mmCIF file of C-alpha atoms in Angstrom:
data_model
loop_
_atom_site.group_PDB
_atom_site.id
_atom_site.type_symbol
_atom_site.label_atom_id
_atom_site.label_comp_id
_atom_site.label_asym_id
_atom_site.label_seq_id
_atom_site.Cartn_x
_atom_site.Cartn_y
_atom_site.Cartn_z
ATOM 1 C CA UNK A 1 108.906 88.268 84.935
ATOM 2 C CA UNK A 2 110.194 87.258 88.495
ATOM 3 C CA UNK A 3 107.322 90.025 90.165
ATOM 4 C CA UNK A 4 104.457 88.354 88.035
ATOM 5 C CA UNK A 5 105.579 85.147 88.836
ATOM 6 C CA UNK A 6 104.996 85.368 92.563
ATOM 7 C CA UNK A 7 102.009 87.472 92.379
ATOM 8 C CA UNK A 8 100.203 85.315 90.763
ATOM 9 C CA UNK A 9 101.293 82.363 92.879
ATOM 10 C CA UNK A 10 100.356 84.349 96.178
ATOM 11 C CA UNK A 11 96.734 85.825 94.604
ATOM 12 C CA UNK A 12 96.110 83.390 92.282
ATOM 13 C CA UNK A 13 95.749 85.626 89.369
ATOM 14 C CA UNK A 14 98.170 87.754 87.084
ATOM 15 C CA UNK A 15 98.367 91.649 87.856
ATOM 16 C CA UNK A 16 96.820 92.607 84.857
ATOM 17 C CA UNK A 17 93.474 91.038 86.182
ATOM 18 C CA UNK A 18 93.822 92.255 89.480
ATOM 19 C CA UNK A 19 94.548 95.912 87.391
ATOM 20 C CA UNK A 20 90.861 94.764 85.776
ATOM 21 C CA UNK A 21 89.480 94.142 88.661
ATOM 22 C CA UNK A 22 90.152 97.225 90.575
ATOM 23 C CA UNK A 23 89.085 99.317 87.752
ATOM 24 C CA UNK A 24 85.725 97.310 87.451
ATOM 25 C CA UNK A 25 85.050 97.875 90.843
ATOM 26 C CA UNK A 26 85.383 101.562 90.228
ATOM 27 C CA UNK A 27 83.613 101.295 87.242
ATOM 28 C CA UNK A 28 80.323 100.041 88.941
ATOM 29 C CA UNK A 29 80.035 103.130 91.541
ATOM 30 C CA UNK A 30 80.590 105.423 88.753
ATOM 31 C CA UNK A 31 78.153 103.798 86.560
ATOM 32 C CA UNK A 32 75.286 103.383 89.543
ATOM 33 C CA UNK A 33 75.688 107.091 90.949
ATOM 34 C CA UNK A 34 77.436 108.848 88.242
ATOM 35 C CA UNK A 35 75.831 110.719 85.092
ATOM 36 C CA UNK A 36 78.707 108.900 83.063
ATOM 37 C CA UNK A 37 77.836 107.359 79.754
ATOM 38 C CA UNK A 38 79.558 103.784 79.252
ATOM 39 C CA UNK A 39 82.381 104.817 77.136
ATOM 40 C CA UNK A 40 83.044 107.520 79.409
ATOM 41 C CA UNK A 41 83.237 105.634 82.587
ATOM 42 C CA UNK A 42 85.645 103.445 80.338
ATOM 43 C CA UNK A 43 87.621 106.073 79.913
ATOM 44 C CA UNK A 44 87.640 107.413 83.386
ATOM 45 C CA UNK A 45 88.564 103.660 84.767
ATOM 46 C CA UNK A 46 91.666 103.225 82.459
ATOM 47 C CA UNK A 47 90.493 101.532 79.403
ATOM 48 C CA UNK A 48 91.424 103.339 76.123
ATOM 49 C CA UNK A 49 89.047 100.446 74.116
ATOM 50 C CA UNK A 50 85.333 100.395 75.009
ATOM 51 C CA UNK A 51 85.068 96.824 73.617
ATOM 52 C CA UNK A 52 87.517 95.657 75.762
ATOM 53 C CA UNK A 53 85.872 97.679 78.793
ATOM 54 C CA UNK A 54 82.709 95.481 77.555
ATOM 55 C CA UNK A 55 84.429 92.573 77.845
ATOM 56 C CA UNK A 56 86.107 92.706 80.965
ATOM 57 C CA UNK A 57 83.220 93.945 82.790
ATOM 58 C CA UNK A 58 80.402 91.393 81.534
ATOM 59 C CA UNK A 59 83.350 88.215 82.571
ATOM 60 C CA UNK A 60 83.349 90.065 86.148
ATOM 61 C CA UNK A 61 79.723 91.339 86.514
ATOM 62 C CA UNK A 62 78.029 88.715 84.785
ATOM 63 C CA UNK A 63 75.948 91.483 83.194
ATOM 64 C CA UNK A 64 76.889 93.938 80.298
ATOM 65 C CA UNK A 65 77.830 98.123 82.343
ATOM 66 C CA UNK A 66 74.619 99.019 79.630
ATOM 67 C CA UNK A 67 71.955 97.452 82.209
#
């Protein structure tokens, strides 16, 4: 669409990583001061797969959310 067009000219990346990345970043305080499990803090970010939640976080992190 038009929207994704020019947000990803502006930022540089498409909204769904930008979506990613915001709910990584939340992931990682709820993970380091949280009692949260994995698949629960993948829950509580907005991702309904936990392989996915895997996924997305190790490409951003550089580390798995299990260390």
């Amino acid at each position: 669409s038009y929207l994704s067009r020019i947000f990803k000219q502006k930022k540089g990346h498409t909204i769904t990583e930008q979506v990613n990345r915001t709910r990584i970043e939340e992931a990682k305080y709820i993970l380091q001061d949280c009692d949260s499990t994995v698949s629960e803090t993948a829950q509580k970010v907005g991702f309904a797969d936990r392989s996915y939640f895997y996924k997305v976080f190790k490409k951003q992190v550089g580390l798995s959310p299990s260390v």
